[in-house]
Coordinates of C-alpha atoms in Angstrom, one line a residue:
X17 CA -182.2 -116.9 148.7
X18 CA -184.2 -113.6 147.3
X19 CA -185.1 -114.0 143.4
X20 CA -185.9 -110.6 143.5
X21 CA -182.3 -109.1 143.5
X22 CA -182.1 -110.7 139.8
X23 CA -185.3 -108.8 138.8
X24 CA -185.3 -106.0 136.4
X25 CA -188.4 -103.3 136.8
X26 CA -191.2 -104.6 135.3
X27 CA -192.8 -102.9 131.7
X28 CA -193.4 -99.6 134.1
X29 CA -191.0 -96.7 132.7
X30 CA -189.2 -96.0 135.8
X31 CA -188.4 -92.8 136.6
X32 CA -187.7 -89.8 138.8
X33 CA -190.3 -87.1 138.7
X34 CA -188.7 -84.2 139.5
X35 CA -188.4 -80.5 138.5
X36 CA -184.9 -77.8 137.8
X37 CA -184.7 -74.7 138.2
X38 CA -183.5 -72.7 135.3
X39 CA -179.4 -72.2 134.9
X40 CA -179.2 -75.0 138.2
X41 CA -178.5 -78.6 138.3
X42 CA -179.7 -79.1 141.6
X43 CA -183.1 -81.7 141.2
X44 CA -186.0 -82.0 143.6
X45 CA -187.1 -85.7 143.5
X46 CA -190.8 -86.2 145.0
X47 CA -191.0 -89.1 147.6
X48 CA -193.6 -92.1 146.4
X49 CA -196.6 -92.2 149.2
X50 CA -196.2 -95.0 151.8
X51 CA -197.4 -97.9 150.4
X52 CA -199.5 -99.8 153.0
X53 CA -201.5 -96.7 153.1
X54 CA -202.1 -96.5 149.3
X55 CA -203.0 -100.0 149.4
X56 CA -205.9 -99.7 152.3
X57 CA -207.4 -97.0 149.7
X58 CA -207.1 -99.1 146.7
X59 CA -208.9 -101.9 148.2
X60 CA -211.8 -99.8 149.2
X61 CA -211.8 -98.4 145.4
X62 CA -211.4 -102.0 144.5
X63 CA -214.6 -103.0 146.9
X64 CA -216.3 -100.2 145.8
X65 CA -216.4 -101.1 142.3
X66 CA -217.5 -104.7 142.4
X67 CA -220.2 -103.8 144.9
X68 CA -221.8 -101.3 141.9
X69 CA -220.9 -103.4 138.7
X70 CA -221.8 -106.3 136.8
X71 CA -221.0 -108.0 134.2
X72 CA -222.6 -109.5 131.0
X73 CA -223.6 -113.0 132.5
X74 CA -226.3 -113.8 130.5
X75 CA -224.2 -113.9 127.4
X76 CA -222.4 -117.0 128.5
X77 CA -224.0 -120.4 129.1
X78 CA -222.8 -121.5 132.6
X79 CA -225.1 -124.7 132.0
X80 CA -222.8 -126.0 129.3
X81 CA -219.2 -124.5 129.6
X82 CA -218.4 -125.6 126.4
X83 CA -220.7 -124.3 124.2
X84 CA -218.9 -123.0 121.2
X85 CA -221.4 -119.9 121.5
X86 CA -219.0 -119.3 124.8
X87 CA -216.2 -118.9 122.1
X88 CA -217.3 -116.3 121.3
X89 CA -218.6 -114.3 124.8
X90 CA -217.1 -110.4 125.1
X91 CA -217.1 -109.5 128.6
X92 CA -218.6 -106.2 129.3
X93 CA -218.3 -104.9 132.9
X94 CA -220.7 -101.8 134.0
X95 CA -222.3 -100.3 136.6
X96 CA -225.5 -101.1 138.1
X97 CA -227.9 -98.1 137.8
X98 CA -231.7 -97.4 137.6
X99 CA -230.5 -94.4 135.0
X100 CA -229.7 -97.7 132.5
X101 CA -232.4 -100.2 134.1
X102 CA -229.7 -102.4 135.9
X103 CA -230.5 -101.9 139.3
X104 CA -231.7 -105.7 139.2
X105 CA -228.4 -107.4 138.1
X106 CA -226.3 -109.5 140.1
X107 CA -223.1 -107.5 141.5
X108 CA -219.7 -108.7 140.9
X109 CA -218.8 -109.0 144.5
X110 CA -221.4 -111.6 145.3
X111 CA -219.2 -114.2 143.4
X112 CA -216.6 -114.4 145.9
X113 CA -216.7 -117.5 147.9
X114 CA -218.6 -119.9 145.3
X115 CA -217.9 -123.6 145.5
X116 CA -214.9 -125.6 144.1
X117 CA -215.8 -125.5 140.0
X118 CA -218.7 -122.8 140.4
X119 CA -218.3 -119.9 137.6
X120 CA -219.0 -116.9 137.5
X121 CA -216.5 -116.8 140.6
X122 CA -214.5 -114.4 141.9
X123 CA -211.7 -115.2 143.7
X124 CA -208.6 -113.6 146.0
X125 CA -205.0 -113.9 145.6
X126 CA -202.3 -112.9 148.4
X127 CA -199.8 -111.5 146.7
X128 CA -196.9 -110.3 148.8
X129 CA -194.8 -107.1 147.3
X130 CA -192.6 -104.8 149.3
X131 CA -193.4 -106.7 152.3
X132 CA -197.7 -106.0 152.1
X133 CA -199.7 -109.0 151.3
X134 CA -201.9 -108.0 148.4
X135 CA -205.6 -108.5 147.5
X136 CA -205.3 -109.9 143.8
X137 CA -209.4 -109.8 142.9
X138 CA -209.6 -112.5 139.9
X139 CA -213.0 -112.7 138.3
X140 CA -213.5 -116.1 136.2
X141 CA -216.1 -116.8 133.7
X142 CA -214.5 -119.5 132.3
X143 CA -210.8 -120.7 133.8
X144 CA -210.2 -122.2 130.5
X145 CA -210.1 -125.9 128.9
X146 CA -206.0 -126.2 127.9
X147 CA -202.7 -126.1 129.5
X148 CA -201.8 -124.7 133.3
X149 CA -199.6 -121.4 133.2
X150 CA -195.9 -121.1 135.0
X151 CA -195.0 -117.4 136.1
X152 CA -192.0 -118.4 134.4
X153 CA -194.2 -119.4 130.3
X154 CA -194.3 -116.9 128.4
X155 CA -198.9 -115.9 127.6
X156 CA -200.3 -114.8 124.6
X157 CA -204.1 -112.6 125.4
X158 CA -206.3 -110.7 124.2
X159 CA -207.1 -107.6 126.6
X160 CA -208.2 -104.4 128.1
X161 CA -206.6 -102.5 130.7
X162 CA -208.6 -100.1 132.2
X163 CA -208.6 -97.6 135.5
X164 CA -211.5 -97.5 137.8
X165 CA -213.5 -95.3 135.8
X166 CA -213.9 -97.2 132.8
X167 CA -211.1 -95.6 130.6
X168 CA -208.9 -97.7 128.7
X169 CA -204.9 -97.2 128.9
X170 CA -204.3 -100.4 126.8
X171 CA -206.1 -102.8 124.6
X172 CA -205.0 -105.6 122.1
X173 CA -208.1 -107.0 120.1
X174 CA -205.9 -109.8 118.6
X175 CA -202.8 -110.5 119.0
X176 CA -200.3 -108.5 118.0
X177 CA -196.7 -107.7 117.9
X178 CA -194.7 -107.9 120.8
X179 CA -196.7 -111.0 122.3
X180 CA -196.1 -113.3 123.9
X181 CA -195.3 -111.3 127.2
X182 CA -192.9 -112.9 128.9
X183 CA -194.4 -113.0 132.6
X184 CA -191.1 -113.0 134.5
X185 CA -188.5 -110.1 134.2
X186 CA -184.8 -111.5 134.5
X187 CA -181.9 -110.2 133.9
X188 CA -182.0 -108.3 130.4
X189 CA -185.6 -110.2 129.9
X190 CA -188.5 -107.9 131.3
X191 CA -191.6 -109.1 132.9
X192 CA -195.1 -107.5 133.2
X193 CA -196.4 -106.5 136.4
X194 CA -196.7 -108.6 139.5
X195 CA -200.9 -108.3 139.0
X196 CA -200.7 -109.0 136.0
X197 CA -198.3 -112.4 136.2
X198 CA -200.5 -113.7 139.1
X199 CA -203.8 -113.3 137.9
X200 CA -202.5 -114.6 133.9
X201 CA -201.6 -118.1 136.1
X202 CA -204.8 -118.7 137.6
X203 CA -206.4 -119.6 134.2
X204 CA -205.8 -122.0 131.0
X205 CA -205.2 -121.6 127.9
X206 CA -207.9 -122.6 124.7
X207 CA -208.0 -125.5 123.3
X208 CA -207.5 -124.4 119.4
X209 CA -208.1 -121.9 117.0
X210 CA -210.0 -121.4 113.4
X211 CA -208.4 -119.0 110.9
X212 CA -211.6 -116.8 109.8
X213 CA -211.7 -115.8 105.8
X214 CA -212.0 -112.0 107.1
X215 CA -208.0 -113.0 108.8
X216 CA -209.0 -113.2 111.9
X217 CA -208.7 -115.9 114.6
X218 CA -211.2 -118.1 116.4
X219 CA -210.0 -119.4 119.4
X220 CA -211.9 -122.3 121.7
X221 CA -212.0 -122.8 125.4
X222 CA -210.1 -119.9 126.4
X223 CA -209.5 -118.4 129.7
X224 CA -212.1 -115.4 130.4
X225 CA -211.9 -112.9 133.1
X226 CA -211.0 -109.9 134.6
X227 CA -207.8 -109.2 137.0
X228 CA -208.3 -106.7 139.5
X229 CA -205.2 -105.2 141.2
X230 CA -204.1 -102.6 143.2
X231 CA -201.6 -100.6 142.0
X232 CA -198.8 -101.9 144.7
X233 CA -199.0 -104.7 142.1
X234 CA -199.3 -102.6 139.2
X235 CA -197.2 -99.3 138.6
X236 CA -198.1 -97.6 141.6
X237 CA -196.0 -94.2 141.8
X238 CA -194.6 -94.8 138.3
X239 CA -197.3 -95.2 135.7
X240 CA -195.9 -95.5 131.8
X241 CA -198.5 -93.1 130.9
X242 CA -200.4 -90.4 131.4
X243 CA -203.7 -92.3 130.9
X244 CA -202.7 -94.4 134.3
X245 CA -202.9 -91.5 137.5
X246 CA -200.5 -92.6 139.9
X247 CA -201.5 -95.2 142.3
X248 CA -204.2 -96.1 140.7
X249 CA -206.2 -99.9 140.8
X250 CA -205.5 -101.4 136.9
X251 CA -208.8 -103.7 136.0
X252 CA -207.2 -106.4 133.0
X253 CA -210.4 -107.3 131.5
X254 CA -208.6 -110.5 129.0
X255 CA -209.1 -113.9 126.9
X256 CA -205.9 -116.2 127.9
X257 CA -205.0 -118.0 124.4
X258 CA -201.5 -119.5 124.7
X259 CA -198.5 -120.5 126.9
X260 CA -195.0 -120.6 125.5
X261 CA -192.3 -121.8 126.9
X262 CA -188.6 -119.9 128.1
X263 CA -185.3 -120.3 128.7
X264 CA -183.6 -118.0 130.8
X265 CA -180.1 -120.2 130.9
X266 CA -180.4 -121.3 127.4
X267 CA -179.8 -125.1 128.6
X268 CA -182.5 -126.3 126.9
X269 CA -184.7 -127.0 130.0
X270 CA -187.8 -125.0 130.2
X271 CA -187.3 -122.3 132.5
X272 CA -190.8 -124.0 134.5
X273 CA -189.1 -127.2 134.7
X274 CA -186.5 -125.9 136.3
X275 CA -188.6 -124.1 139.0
X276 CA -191.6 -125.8 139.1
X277 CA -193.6 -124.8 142.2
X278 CA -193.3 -121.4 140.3
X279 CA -193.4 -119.2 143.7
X280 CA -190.3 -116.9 144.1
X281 CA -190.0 -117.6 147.5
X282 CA -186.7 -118.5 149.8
X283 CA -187.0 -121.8 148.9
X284 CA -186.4 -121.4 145.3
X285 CA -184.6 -124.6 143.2
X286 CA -181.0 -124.2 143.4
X287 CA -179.8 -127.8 143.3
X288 CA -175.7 -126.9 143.4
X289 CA -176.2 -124.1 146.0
X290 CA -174.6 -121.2 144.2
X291 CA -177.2 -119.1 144.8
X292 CA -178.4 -118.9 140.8
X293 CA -181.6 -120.6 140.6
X294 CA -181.6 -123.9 138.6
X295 CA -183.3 -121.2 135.5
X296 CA -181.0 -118.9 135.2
X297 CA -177.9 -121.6 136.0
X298 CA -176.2 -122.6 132.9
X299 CA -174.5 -125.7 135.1
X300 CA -177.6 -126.8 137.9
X301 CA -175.8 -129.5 139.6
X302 CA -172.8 -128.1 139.3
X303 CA -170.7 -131.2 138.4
X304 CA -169.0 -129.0 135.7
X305 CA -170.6 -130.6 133.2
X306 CA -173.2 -127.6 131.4
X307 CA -176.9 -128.5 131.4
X308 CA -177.2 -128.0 127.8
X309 CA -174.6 -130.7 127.7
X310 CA -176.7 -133.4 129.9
X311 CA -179.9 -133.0 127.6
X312 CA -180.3 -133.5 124.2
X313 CA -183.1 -131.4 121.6
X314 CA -184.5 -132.9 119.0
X315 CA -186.3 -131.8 116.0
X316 CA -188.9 -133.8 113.7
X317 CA -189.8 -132.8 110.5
X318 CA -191.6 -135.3 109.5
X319 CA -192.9 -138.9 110.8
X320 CA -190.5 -140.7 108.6
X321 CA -192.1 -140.7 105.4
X322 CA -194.2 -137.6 105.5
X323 CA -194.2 -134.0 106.6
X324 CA -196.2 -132.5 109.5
X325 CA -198.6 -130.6 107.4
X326 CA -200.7 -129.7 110.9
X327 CA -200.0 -129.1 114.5
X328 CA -202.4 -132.0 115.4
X329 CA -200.0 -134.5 112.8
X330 CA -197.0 -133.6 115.0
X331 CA -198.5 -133.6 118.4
X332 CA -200.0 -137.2 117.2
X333 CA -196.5 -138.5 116.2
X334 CA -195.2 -136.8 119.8
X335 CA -197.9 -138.7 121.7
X336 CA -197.3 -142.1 119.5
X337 CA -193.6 -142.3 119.7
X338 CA -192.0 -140.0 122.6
X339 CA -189.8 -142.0 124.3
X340 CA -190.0 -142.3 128.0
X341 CA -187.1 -139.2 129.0
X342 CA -188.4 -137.5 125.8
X343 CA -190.4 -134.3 126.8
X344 CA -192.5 -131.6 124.8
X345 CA -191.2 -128.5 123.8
X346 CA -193.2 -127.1 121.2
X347 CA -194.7 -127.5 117.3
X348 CA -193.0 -124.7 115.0
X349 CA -195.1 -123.3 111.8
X350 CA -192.2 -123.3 108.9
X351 CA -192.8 -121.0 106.2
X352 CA -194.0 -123.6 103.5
X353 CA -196.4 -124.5 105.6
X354 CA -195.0 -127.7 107.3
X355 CA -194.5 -128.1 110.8
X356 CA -191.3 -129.5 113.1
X357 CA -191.7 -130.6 116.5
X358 CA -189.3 -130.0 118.7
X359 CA -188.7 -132.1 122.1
X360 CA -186.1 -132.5 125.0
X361 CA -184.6 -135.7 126.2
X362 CA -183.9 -135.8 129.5
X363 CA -182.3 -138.9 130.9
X364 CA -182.8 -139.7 135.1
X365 CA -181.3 -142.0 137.0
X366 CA -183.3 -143.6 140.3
X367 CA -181.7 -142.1 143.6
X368 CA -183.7 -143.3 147.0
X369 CA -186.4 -144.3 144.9
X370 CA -187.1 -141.4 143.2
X371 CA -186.2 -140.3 139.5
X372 CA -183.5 -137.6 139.2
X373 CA -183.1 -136.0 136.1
X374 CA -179.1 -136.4 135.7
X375 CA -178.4 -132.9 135.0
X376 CA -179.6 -132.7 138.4
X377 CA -177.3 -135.2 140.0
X378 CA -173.7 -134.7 140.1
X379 CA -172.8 -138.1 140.4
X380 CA -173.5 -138.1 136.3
X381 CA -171.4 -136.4 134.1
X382 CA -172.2 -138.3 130.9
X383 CA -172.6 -135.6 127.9
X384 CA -174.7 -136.1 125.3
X385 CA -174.4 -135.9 121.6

């Protein structure tokens, strides 16, 4: 089965450009250009550009990748010119093709879209030093989006309402581009953060990059703005802070435990065969029983004399007393200041030798309290 028929449009305002005459109701709608051949163009503007620009490596200590002065690295992309005494630096496109755990790199993506398999150009300084990324998490980032010459569309220096973006559009739920959600996956998240006496926030080990996409994988004919032209290559110039988890079905499962090769492909998880993917299936196994009713969440306030008072006291207690079908969820800031972890348990039961989660096996009915 197709995931994509349950997609909304992703953050693109789509609409129809067209134009009426005076006193009519008759509307002229303009046909969006073919897209393989938009796509050949992009990647030559795409080519283009990391053949004549570089970026700030000397900044950032590739020796020791986790050097807190990395922390605190800006990326700066520009173009290599006598005019500004550059014409020595090292272009972006001789990254490509470095070996296994060699940064800078620069790497390429196939992403398939409307049937054309996509050059997704992914520039890493630093992948990052914490957790993976699902297309189906929800990212926090810091970022600039920019168009090929340099001007920005879009920027967040900290982050700011209306984040995390949610990666995946289902449904109601909408997603950010396809660019975007691929290139976000390919790094980590930090490791931590230090609240500044300015306000601010210090973050450590983050992901630090640059996502370069054509704009079949951006907003191609539909831009949300004048500032993108359309078809236009978007450059995401970002530092990857923090996962989150979702829920699509509201089960209880994270949506990337449901789904967790996390490529929307015909062989996505539909364990019951009802052709709902196990996320967005309130009932996966379809024994009748609801998934929500097969799990059990749990909250922890405390350790069982004292409040959390810090993320690391709850993810200590997590690590010192999950039980074996207990999973991680998250660690919630209250507003006096505590924290509560929250966790899933998830009982299995062996089948041919392997574990089965029972909301996965029909043969188990048992609800939980």
């Amino acid at each position: 089965m197709n995931l994509r028929k349950f997609l909304i449009p992703t953050l693109s305002l789509f609409f129809i450009a067209f134009s009426c005459k005076d006193d009519e109701t008759e509307f002229e709608s303009t046909p969006p250009r073919d897209r393989q051949e938009v796509y050949d163009e992009n990647e030559v503007e795409i080519q283009t550009y990391l053949e004549t620009h570089f970026f700030n490596y000397e900044d950032f200590d590739f020796t020791d990748n986790t050097n807190p002065a990395n922390d605190e690295f800006t990326l700066v992309l520009d173009l290599i010119s006598t005019d500004n005494g550059t014409q020595d630096r090292t272009p972006i496109i001789d990254y490509l093709n470095q070996a296994d755990g060699v940064y800078p790199r620069l790497d390429i993506k196939i992403v398939t879209e409307n049937d054309i398999d996509y050059n997704l150009y992914i520039l890493k300084v630093r992948e990052g030093e914490g957790d993976n990324i699902s297309t189906l998490d929800a990212a926090a980032m810091t970022y600039s989006g920019t168009i090929v010459d340099g001007s920005v569309f879009d920027s967040q220096v900290s982050i700011e309402s209306g984040q995390p973006f949610i990666l995946t559009g289902v449904g109601s739920v909408g997603g950010v581009v396809a660019g975007f959600r691929e290139g976000i996956v390919e790094f980590k998240t930090s490791t931590g953060y230090t609240e500044n006496g300015d306000g601010s926030v210090g973050y450590q080990g983050h992901g630090i990059g640059v996502i370069f996409m054509p704009s079949g994988l951006g907003y191609f004919s539909l831009p949300p703005t004048a500032d993108i032209p359309q078809y236009s290559p978007l450059f995401f110039n970002l530092k990857v802070v923090s996962r989150s988890n979702t829920d699509y079905d509201s089960d209880g499962v994270p949506s990337h435990l449901e789904h967790p090769d996390g490529d929307f492909t015909e062989d996505d998880d539909d364990t019951d065969g009802d052709s709902f993917v196990n996320f967005i299936d309130s009932d996966d196994d379809g024994d009748g029983v609801l998934t929500s009713d097969e799990v059990q969440q749990k909250e922890y306030e405390d350790d069982g004399t004292s409040q959390f008072m810090t993320k690391a006291d709850a993810q200590a207690y997590y690590t010192a007393n999950a039980a074996s079908d207990e999973i991680f969820i998250r660690i919630e800031a209250e507003l006096d200041g505590t924290y509560t972890l929250h966790t899933l348990i998830v009982p299995a039961t062996m089948v041919n030798g392997v574990s089965l989660p029972n909301y996965l096996n029909s043969a188990i009915t048992t609800e939980l309290e």
